[in-house]
Coordinates of C-alpha atoms in Angstrom, one line a residue:
X1 CA 10.1 23.0 35.6
X2 CA 13.7 23.3 34.9
X3 CA 14.3 20.2 37.1
X4 CA 11.9 17.9 35.0
X5 CA 13.4 19.4 32.2
X6 CA 17.7 18.1 33.3
X7 CA 15.2 14.3 35.1
X8 CA 14.0 14.6 31.7
X9 CA 18.0 15.4 28.9
X10 CA 19.8 12.0 31.8
X11 CA 16.9 9.9 31.3
X12 CA 17.2 10.0 27.8
X13 CA 21.0 9.9 27.6
X14 CA 21.2 6.6 29.7
X15 CA 18.9 5.6 27.2
X16 CA 20.5 6.9 23.5
X17 CA 23.7 5.2 25.9
X18 CA 21.9 1.9 26.1
X19 CA 20.4 2.3 23.0
X20 CA 23.5 2.3 21.4
X21 CA 25.1 -0.3 23.2
X22 CA 22.6 -2.6 22.5
X23 CA 22.5 -1.9 18.8
X24 CA 26.6 -3.1 18.7
X25 CA 26.5 -5.3 19.9
X26 CA 23.8 -6.9 18.3
X27 CA 24.7 -6.2 14.8
X28 CA 28.1 -7.5 15.1
X29 CA 26.0 -11.1 14.5
X30 CA 25.4 -10.7 10.4
X31 CA 24.6 -13.0 8.6
X32 CA 23.7 -13.7 4.4
X33 CA 20.4 -13.4 4.1
X34 CA 19.7 -12.9 0.5
X35 CA 18.2 -15.3 -1.5
X36 CA 16.2 -14.1 -4.5
X37 CA 15.8 -18.1 -5.7
X38 CA 11.7 -18.4 -6.0
X39 CA 10.1 -21.6 -3.7
X40 CA 13.0 -21.5 -1.3
X41 CA 11.8 -21.2 2.4
X42 CA 13.5 -18.7 4.3
X43 CA 14.2 -19.8 7.7
X44 CA 15.3 -16.7 10.1
X45 CA 17.2 -16.3 13.1
X46 CA 14.8 -15.4 15.8
X47 CA 16.9 -12.3 16.7
X48 CA 16.8 -10.8 12.8
X49 CA 14.0 -8.2 13.1
X50 CA 12.2 -7.7 9.9
X51 CA 9.9 -5.5 9.6
X52 CA 7.6 -7.3 7.1
X53 CA 7.9 -11.5 5.0
X54 CA 8.7 -10.1 2.1
X55 CA 8.7 -11.5 -1.6
X56 CA 12.6 -13.2 -2.5
X57 CA 13.6 -10.1 -5.0
X58 CA 12.3 -7.8 -2.1
X59 CA 14.5 -9.6 0.3
X60 CA 17.7 -8.5 2.1
X61 CA 19.1 -8.0 5.6
X62 CA 19.9 -6.1 8.4
X63 CA 23.9 -7.0 7.1
X64 CA 22.7 -4.6 3.9
X65 CA 21.8 -2.3 6.2
X66 CA 24.0 -1.4 8.7
X67 CA 26.4 -1.7 6.0
X68 CA 24.3 1.4 4.3
X69 CA 24.1 2.9 7.4
X70 CA 28.4 2.9 7.9
X71 CA 28.2 4.0 4.6
X72 CA 27.3 8.2 5.1
X73 CA 30.1 10.9 4.0
X74 CA 31.4 12.2 0.7
X75 CA 30.5 10.1 -2.5
X76 CA 31.2 6.8 -0.5
X77 CA 27.2 7.6 0.4
X78 CA 26.8 5.6 -2.5
X79 CA 27.6 2.2 -2.4
X80 CA 24.5 1.5 0.1
X81 CA 20.8 2.4 -2.1
X82 CA 18.1 1.9 -4.3
X83 CA 20.5 3.3 -6.6
X84 CA 22.6 0.6 -6.1
X85 CA 20.7 -1.9 -5.6
X86 CA 18.8 -1.7 -8.5
X87 CA 21.8 -1.8 -10.3
X88 CA 23.1 -5.0 -8.9
X89 CA 19.8 -6.1 -9.6
X90 CA 20.0 -6.0 -12.3
X91 CA 23.6 -6.8 -13.4
X92 CA 22.7 -11.0 -11.4
X93 CA 19.8 -10.7 -14.2
X94 CA 17.0 -10.4 -11.2
X95 CA 15.5 -8.1 -12.8
X96 CA 14.6 -6.7 -16.2
X97 CA 17.1 -3.4 -17.1
X98 CA 14.2 -1.1 -16.9
X99 CA 13.5 2.8 -19.0
X100 CA 15.1 6.3 -18.8
X101 CA 12.0 7.2 -16.9
X102 CA 12.6 5.0 -14.2
X103 CA 16.2 4.6 -13.9
X104 CA 15.3 9.3 -13.2
X105 CA 12.8 8.1 -10.6
X106 CA 16.3 5.6 -8.8
X107 CA 17.7 8.9 -9.1
X108 CA 15.5 11.3 -7.0
X109 CA 14.7 7.8 -4.5
X110 CA 18.8 7.2 -4.1
X111 CA 18.5 10.7 -3.3
X112 CA 17.0 11.2 -0.9
X113 CA 18.3 8.0 0.9
X114 CA 21.6 9.7 0.9
X115 CA 19.8 13.2 2.9
X116 CA 17.6 10.8 5.3
X117 CA 21.3 8.9 6.4
X118 CA 23.2 11.6 6.9
X119 CA 20.6 13.5 9.0
X120 CA 19.3 11.1 10.8
X121 CA 19.9 12.4 13.7
X122 CA 18.2 15.8 13.3
X123 CA 14.7 13.7 11.8
X124 CA 15.5 11.5 15.0
X125 CA 15.6 8.5 12.4
X126 CA 16.8 5.3 15.2
X127 CA 13.7 4.6 17.1
X128 CA 16.5 3.9 19.7
X129 CA 17.4 6.6 20.1
X130 CA 14.4 9.3 20.1
X131 CA 11.0 9.3 23.0
X132 CA 8.8 6.6 23.7
X133 CA 5.8 8.6 24.5
X134 CA 2.3 7.5 23.9
X135 CA 0.1 9.3 22.0
X136 CA -1.9 10.7 24.3
X137 CA 0.8 11.8 26.4
X138 CA 2.8 13.6 23.5
X139 CA -0.4 14.8 22.7
X140 CA -1.2 16.5 26.3
X141 CA 2.9 17.2 27.0
X142 CA 1.9 19.6 23.8
X143 CA -0.3 21.2 25.9
X144 CA 1.9 23.4 27.9
X145 CA 5.2 23.4 26.0
X146 CA 4.5 23.6 22.0
X147 CA 6.3 22.3 19.4
X148 CA 7.3 22.4 16.0
X149 CA 9.7 19.9 14.3
X150 CA 8.8 20.0 10.9
X151 CA 12.0 18.1 9.6
X152 CA 14.8 19.5 7.9
X153 CA 14.4 16.2 5.1
X154 CA 11.4 16.4 2.0
X155 CA 9.9 13.8 1.4
X156 CA 8.8 12.7 -2.8
X157 CA 5.8 12.3 -4.1
X158 CA 6.3 9.8 -6.7
X159 CA 3.2 9.5 -9.9
X160 CA 3.0 8.7 -12.6
X161 CA 1.0 5.6 -15.8
X162 CA 0.0 2.5 -14.0
X163 CA 2.3 -0.2 -14.1
X164 CA 5.6 1.8 -14.6
X165 CA 7.0 0.4 -11.5
X166 CA 6.2 2.8 -8.9
X167 CA 5.9 -0.3 -5.9
X168 CA 8.0 -1.8 -6.8
X169 CA 10.5 2.1 -6.8
X170 CA 9.7 2.7 -3.7
X171 CA 10.0 -0.4 -2.3
X172 CA 13.3 -0.1 -3.3
X173 CA 14.2 2.7 -1.6
X174 CA 11.9 1.4 1.5
X175 CA 13.8 -1.8 2.3
X176 CA 16.9 -0.5 2.1
X177 CA 16.3 2.0 5.3
X178 CA 18.2 0.9 8.4
X179 CA 15.8 -1.8 9.9
X180 CA 16.0 0.8 13.8
X181 CA 14.5 3.4 12.2
X182 CA 11.1 4.3 12.8
X183 CA 9.8 3.6 8.9
X184 CA 6.3 2.4 8.1
X185 CA 4.7 1.0 4.1
X186 CA 1.7 0.7 4.2
X187 CA -1.1 1.2 1.1
X188 CA -3.5 4.1 1.5
X189 CA -6.3 2.4 1.8
X190 CA -5.6 0.4 5.0
X191 CA -3.4 3.8 5.8
X192 CA -7.1 5.5 6.3
X193 CA -9.3 2.8 7.5
X194 CA -5.8 2.8 10.5
X195 CA -7.4 6.6 11.2
X196 CA -10.9 6.1 11.1
X197 CA -10.3 3.0 13.3
X198 CA -7.9 5.8 15.6
X199 CA -9.8 8.5 15.5
X200 CA -13.2 6.4 17.1
X201 CA -10.8 5.8 19.6
X202 CA -10.2 8.9 21.1
X203 CA -13.9 10.3 20.8
X204 CA -13.7 13.1 23.3
X205 CA -10.6 14.5 22.8
X206 CA -10.6 18.1 22.1
X207 CA -8.3 17.6 18.4
X208 CA -7.9 13.8 18.5
X209 CA -7.2 14.5 15.0
X210 CA -4.1 15.6 17.0
X211 CA -3.7 12.6 18.3
X212 CA -3.8 10.2 15.7
X213 CA -0.9 12.5 13.9
X214 CA 1.5 11.8 18.1
X215 CA 0.7 8.0 17.6
X216 CA 1.7 7.2 14.3
X217 CA 4.6 10.1 14.1
X218 CA 5.6 7.9 17.3
X219 CA 5.4 4.5 15.9
X220 CA 6.6 6.4 12.1
X221 CA 8.3 9.3 11.2
X222 CA 9.2 8.3 7.4
X223 CA 6.0 7.0 6.3
X224 CA 5.3 5.8 3.0
X225 CA 1.8 5.2 1.4
X226 CA 1.5 2.9 -1.8
X227 CA -1.5 4.2 -4.3
X228 CA -2.5 7.7 -3.0
X229 CA -5.9 8.0 -3.9
X230 CA -8.6 10.3 -2.1
X231 CA -12.2 9.4 -3.4
X232 CA -13.9 9.2 -0.3
X233 CA -15.7 13.4 1.4
X234 CA -14.9 11.3 4.9
X235 CA -11.8 11.2 3.7
X236 CA -10.8 14.8 2.0
X237 CA -12.6 16.4 4.6
X238 CA -9.6 15.1 7.4
X239 CA -6.3 14.8 5.8
X240 CA -5.0 18.7 6.0
X241 CA -5.3 19.2 9.6
X242 CA -3.9 15.2 10.3
X243 CA -0.8 15.8 7.7
X244 CA -0.4 20.0 9.3
X245 CA 0.3 17.9 12.2
X246 CA 1.9 14.0 10.8
X247 CA 4.1 17.5 9.5
X248 CA 4.9 19.6 12.5
X249 CA 5.7 16.2 14.1
X250 CA 8.1 15.1 12.1
X251 CA 6.5 12.9 9.7
X252 CA 9.0 12.6 6.6
X253 CA 6.1 11.3 3.1
X254 CA 7.4 8.7 0.5
X255 CA 3.7 8.5 -1.8
X256 CA 3.1 6.7 -4.5
X257 CA -0.1 7.9 -7.3
X258 CA -1.4 7.6 -11.2
X259 CA -2.3 11.1 -10.3
X260 CA -0.9 14.5 -9.6
X261 CA -1.0 16.2 -6.7
X262 CA -3.0 19.2 -7.9
X263 CA -5.4 16.4 -9.8
X264 CA -6.5 14.5 -6.7
X265 CA -9.9 14.3 -5.8
X266 CA -10.8 16.0 -8.7
X267 CA -14.4 17.0 -9.4
X268 CA -15.1 15.7 -5.3
X269 CA -17.6 17.7 -2.9
X270 CA -16.0 20.4 -0.7
X271 CA -13.0 20.2 -3.0
X272 CA -12.5 23.3 -1.5
X273 CA -11.9 22.4 2.2
X274 CA -9.5 20.0 0.8
X275 CA -7.2 22.6 -1.5
X276 CA -5.1 23.3 1.5
X277 CA -3.7 19.8 1.8
X278 CA -2.5 20.1 -1.6
X279 CA -0.6 23.4 -1.4
X280 CA 1.0 20.9 1.9
X281 CA 1.5 18.2 0.4
X282 CA 4.0 20.4 -2.1
X283 CA 5.0 22.4 0.3
X284 CA 6.2 19.3 1.7
X285 CA 7.9 16.9 -1.1
X286 CA 9.4 17.2 -4.4
X287 CA 6.7 16.1 -6.4
X288 CA 8.1 14.1 -8.9
X289 CA 6.8 12.5 -12.4
X290 CA 7.3 9.0 -13.9
X291 CA 6.6 9.3 -17.3
X292 CA 7.0 5.9 -19.5
X293 CA 4.7 4.9 -21.2
X294 CA 5.3 0.9 -20.8
X295 CA 2.7 -1.1 -18.2
X296 CA 5.5 -3.7 -16.8
X297 CA 2.9 -6.0 -15.7
X298 CA 1.5 -5.7 -19.1
X299 CA 4.7 -7.7 -20.1
X300 CA 4.1 -11.2 -18.0
X301 CA 3.5 -14.4 -18.9
X302 CA -0.4 -13.4 -19.6
X303 CA -2.3 -16.5 -20.2
X304 CA -6.2 -17.0 -20.1
X305 CA -5.3 -18.6 -16.3
X306 CA -8.7 -18.2 -13.7
X307 CA -10.1 -15.3 -16.3
X308 CA -13.8 -16.4 -18.3
X309 CA -15.8 -14.9 -20.3
X310 CA -18.8 -15.7 -21.3
X311 CA -22.1 -16.1 -20.0
X312 CA -23.5 -18.0 -17.8
X313 CA -21.2 -19.8 -16.7
X314 CA -22.3 -20.4 -13.0
X315 CA -21.6 -24.3 -13.5
X316 CA -18.0 -24.0 -14.9
X317 CA -17.4 -21.7 -12.1
X318 CA -18.6 -23.8 -9.7
X319 CA -16.6 -26.6 -10.4
X320 CA -12.8 -25.3 -10.5
X321 CA -13.7 -24.0 -7.7
X322 CA -14.2 -27.7 -6.5
X323 CA -11.3 -28.9 -7.9
X324 CA -9.3 -25.5 -5.8
X325 CA -10.8 -26.7 -3.1
X326 CA -10.1 -30.8 -3.3
X327 CA -11.5 -32.9 -0.4
X328 CA -13.4 -30.0 1.8
X329 CA -16.8 -29.3 1.7
X330 CA -17.5 -25.8 0.9
X331 CA -20.3 -24.5 3.1
X332 CA -22.2 -21.8 4.0
X333 CA -19.3 -19.7 6.5
X334 CA -19.3 -15.4 8.0
X335 CA -16.1 -13.5 8.7
X336 CA -14.6 -11.6 10.7
X337 CA -14.2 -8.1 8.8
X338 CA -13.9 -5.2 10.7
X339 CA -14.1 -3.8 14.3
X340 CA -16.3 -6.9 15.5
X341 CA -19.1 -7.5 11.3
X342 CA -19.4 -9.5 10.0
X343 CA -19.9 -10.8 6.9
X344 CA -21.9 -13.5 5.7
X345 CA -19.2 -16.3 2.4
X346 CA -21.9 -17.8 0.4
X347 CA -18.9 -21.1 -0.5
X348 CA -15.7 -21.5 1.3
X349 CA -13.7 -24.1 2.8
X350 CA -9.8 -24.0 1.7
X351 CA -9.2 -20.9 2.4
X352 CA -11.4 -20.1 -0.6
X353 CA -14.7 -17.9 -0.7
X354 CA -17.6 -18.1 -3.8
X355 CA -19.3 -14.7 -4.3
X356 CA -21.9 -14.2 -7.0
X357 CA -20.6 -10.6 -8.1
X358 CA -24.0 -8.3 -6.8
X359 CA -22.6 -10.1 -3.8
X360 CA -19.5 -8.3 -2.9
X361 CA -20.4 -5.3 -5.0
X362 CA -24.0 -4.0 -5.4
X363 CA -24.0 -4.2 -2.0
X364 CA -22.9 -0.7 0.8
X365 CA -19.1 -2.8 1.2
X366 CA -15.9 -1.0 0.6
X367 CA -12.1 -2.2 1.3
X368 CA -12.5 -2.1 4.7
X369 CA -15.2 -5.7 4.1
X370 CA -13.0 -6.8 1.2
X371 CA -8.9 -6.8 3.2
X372 CA -10.7 -8.8 6.1
X373 CA -12.2 -11.1 3.2
X374 CA -8.9 -11.1 2.2
X375 CA -7.4 -11.6 5.9
X376 CA -8.8 -15.2 5.9
X377 CA -9.6 -15.6 2.3
X378 CA -6.6 -16.7 0.5
X379 CA -8.9 -16.7 -2.7
X380 CA -12.1 -15.5 -4.5
X381 CA -14.2 -17.1 -6.6
X382 CA -16.1 -14.1 -8.0
X383 CA -19.2 -15.0 -10.6
X384 CA -20.5 -12.1 -13.6
X385 CA -18.1 -10.0 -13.4
X386 CA -20.7 -7.7 -15.6
X387 CA -19.7 -4.2 -18.4
X388 CA -19.8 -1.4 -16.3
X389 CA -21.1 1.8 -17.2
X390 CA -23.5 4.6 -16.5
X391 CA -26.3 1.9 -15.0
X392 CA -23.5 0.3 -12.5
X393 CA -21.0 3.0 -11.6
X394 CA -21.4 2.4 -7.7
X395 CA -20.9 -1.5 -8.2
X396 CA -17.7 -0.1 -10.9
X397 CA -16.6 2.0 -7.6
X398 CA -16.8 -0.8 -5.7
X399 CA -14.8 -4.1 -8.1
X400 CA -12.2 -1.2 -8.4
X401 CA -11.9 -1.2 -4.8
X402 CA -12.3 -4.7 -4.3
X403 CA -9.2 -5.5 -6.4
X404 CA -6.5 -3.3 -5.4
X405 CA -7.5 -4.9 -2.4
X406 CA -6.5 -8.4 -3.4
X407 CA -3.1 -6.9 -6.1
X408 CA -2.5 -5.5 -2.0
X409 CA -3.0 -8.9 -0.7
X410 CA -1.5 -10.7 -2.9
X411 CA -4.8 -13.1 -3.4
X412 CA -5.3 -15.0 -6.1
X413 CA -9.3 -14.6 -8.6
X414 CA -11.2 -16.8 -10.4
X415 CA -13.9 -14.7 -11.9
X416 CA -16.1 -15.5 -14.6
X417 CA -17.6 -11.9 -16.3
X418 CA -19.4 -11.2 -19.2
X419 CA -16.3 -9.4 -21.5
X420 CA -12.3 -8.6 -21.0
X421 CA -10.2 -6.8 -18.7
X422 CA -10.6 -4.0 -21.4
X423 CA -13.8 -4.7 -22.2
X424 CA -15.8 -4.7 -18.5
X425 CA -14.4 -0.7 -18.4
X426 CA -14.9 0.1 -21.9
X427 CA -17.2 2.5 -21.4
X428 CA -15.9 4.2 -18.4
X429 CA -14.0 7.4 -19.5
X430 CA -12.5 10.9 -17.6
X431 CA -13.9 14.4 -19.5
X432 CA -10.6 14.5 -21.7
X433 CA -11.8 11.0 -23.5
X434 CA -15.5 11.5 -23.5
X435 CA -14.7 15.1 -25.3
X436 CA -12.5 13.1 -28.2
X437 CA -14.7 10.6 -28.8
X438 CA -18.0 12.2 -29.4
X439 CA -17.7 16.3 -29.1
X440 CA -21.4 17.6 -28.9
X441 CA -22.4 20.2 -31.6
X442 CA -25.0 21.9 -32.2
X443 CA -26.4 19.0 -34.6
X444 CA -25.6 17.2 -33.0
X445 CA -28.0 16.2 -30.1
X446 CA -28.2 14.1 -26.6
X447 CA -30.0 11.3 -28.6
X448 CA -26.8 10.3 -30.8
X449 CA -24.6 10.1 -27.1
X450 CA -22.9 6.9 -27.0
X451 CA -25.5 4.9 -25.6
X452 CA -24.6 3.9 -21.3
X453 CA -21.2 5.7 -21.6
X454 CA -20.3 7.0 -17.9
X455 CA -17.9 10.3 -17.6
X456 CA -16.0 9.3 -14.1
X457 CA -12.9 11.4 -14.1
X458 CA -12.0 9.2 -10.8
X459 CA -13.1 5.8 -12.1
X460 CA -11.7 7.1 -15.2
X461 CA -8.0 7.6 -14.5
X462 CA -8.6 4.1 -12.2
X463 CA -10.3 1.6 -14.9
X464 CA -6.7 2.0 -16.4
X465 CA -5.0 0.0 -13.0
X466 CA -7.4 -2.3 -12.4
X467 CA -7.3 -3.6 -16.6
X468 CA -3.5 -3.7 -15.7
X469 CA -3.7 -5.0 -12.3
X470 CA -6.3 -7.9 -13.9
X471 CA -4.5 -9.1 -16.2
X472 CA -1.5 -9.5 -13.9
X473 CA -3.2 -11.5 -10.9
X474 CA -4.5 -13.4 -14.5
X475 CA -0.7 -14.0 -15.7
X476 CA 1.9 -17.2 -15.4
X477 CA 4.4 -15.6 -13.1
X478 CA 1.7 -14.6 -10.5
X479 CA -0.1 -17.0 -10.3
X480 CA 2.9 -19.4 -9.8
X481 CA 4.2 -17.4 -6.8
X482 CA 0.7 -17.9 -5.1
X483 CA 1.2 -21.8 -5.0
X484 CA 4.9 -21.2 -4.2
X485 CA 4.3 -18.7 -1.2
X486 CA 0.4 -21.1 -0.4
X487 CA 2.7 -23.8 0.3
X488 CA 5.3 -22.7 2.4
X489 CA 2.7 -21.5 4.1
X490 CA 0.8 -24.9 5.0
X491 CA 4.8 -26.0 5.3
X492 CA 5.0 -24.0 7.9
X493 CA 1.8 -23.8 10.0
X494 CA 1.7 -28.2 10.1
X495 CA 5.3 -28.1 11.2
X496 CA 3.7 -25.3 13.5
X497 CA 0.8 -27.7 14.8
X498 CA 3.3 -30.9 14.7
X499 CA 5.4 -28.9 17.5
X500 CA 2.2 -29.0 19.7
X501 CA 1.7 -32.3 19.2
X502 CA 5.0 -33.4 20.5
X503 CA 4.7 -30.9 23.4

């Protein structure tokens, strides 16, 4: 065993030397890649390795990341990071000046950034200087040498009201980190879909969650989860064991949520089995509330856009849909959504899909189906969104999930509805709201309750986010950005097609 350990040590030293040599040769080729002008088609050098193609206002070059990495001692560490970048964007007029709550959150993110830079080696953040064993290999190795390597740096759990800038602030933090670090930014919906998919792949293993955790932590040490929200009992039952393994593997969690940790999965089935996860979460993360009451999404220039209020507007919606697809013929199609399953699309053409509301939200569909739909279609026409209440609570949950997935994937929504976004959810309330609206006394009977009122804590909290997102998705800024992104994509596809023809 000692001989094996010595051999592994020698291999690590060799790989580390090669990685450092490669890095030092790579970063000398710095190019100014920051461009904040909207509507510009960005071209990247082939060696410019970006984790994700980001919107223009969030693009950060490898050169900036390298500069941040070089500044690690004393007060100089504050020369880079999310707070510094935020102040630069404010000065350049790229962002409106935020409130004191946002600045306070940025100070927390800056503190975490500084700790990560100073503890990068201890946290094994650099992908070129750490072992690349697979998840199964990690699991097999741990059978012989049980080990726990909890990170010396605590993560950060940000929560607050809708539209307060949580996602923007986390992205600002994420894109300031070094590109060579093992980091991942993903929506919580997508993260859990990947977890369940990987669990099925490792069926038969003694503890598949340990293997899944090993694969996740091999890919990323710093895990940024957006919109942490637990509504599914299957997710609730595995989160405690999954994150116990992840934290033991050294994972650092940064997350945003509308709910405080103690309010997660409130009122859910078998919540007592979920409570240990909350304790673990609070132990491994600094919990910070963004107390702002400003919904920045509603500060956009919201217009009527593609959201039409009224009944019997199917003919009108079909006309608008035809305008979007142009000369293309709309025909029934099938879209592959998840694990080989397909979803029938009543009408589809030119990247646009048309659905009656019942086809998407009154059927047993979920986030995976909606995600697959957004990967196949950039625009969704939805006919007849109803006012939600006690009679269609399940459909309301699915609609909330659909809007979340579309918003995260920057898709465009064309819809007809029975009311404004606020009116759709007016009868959905939390327990606290219901007590304020109509407190029952000895002189009041159940007959006098508000007709159709749906008292649901989880949906009552989620509705504010959905109203906010529907408002932004209908704004001039959002629709213009969608059109610009689509034009860039079509232009790139045309270039690729010309290259194929020439070959």
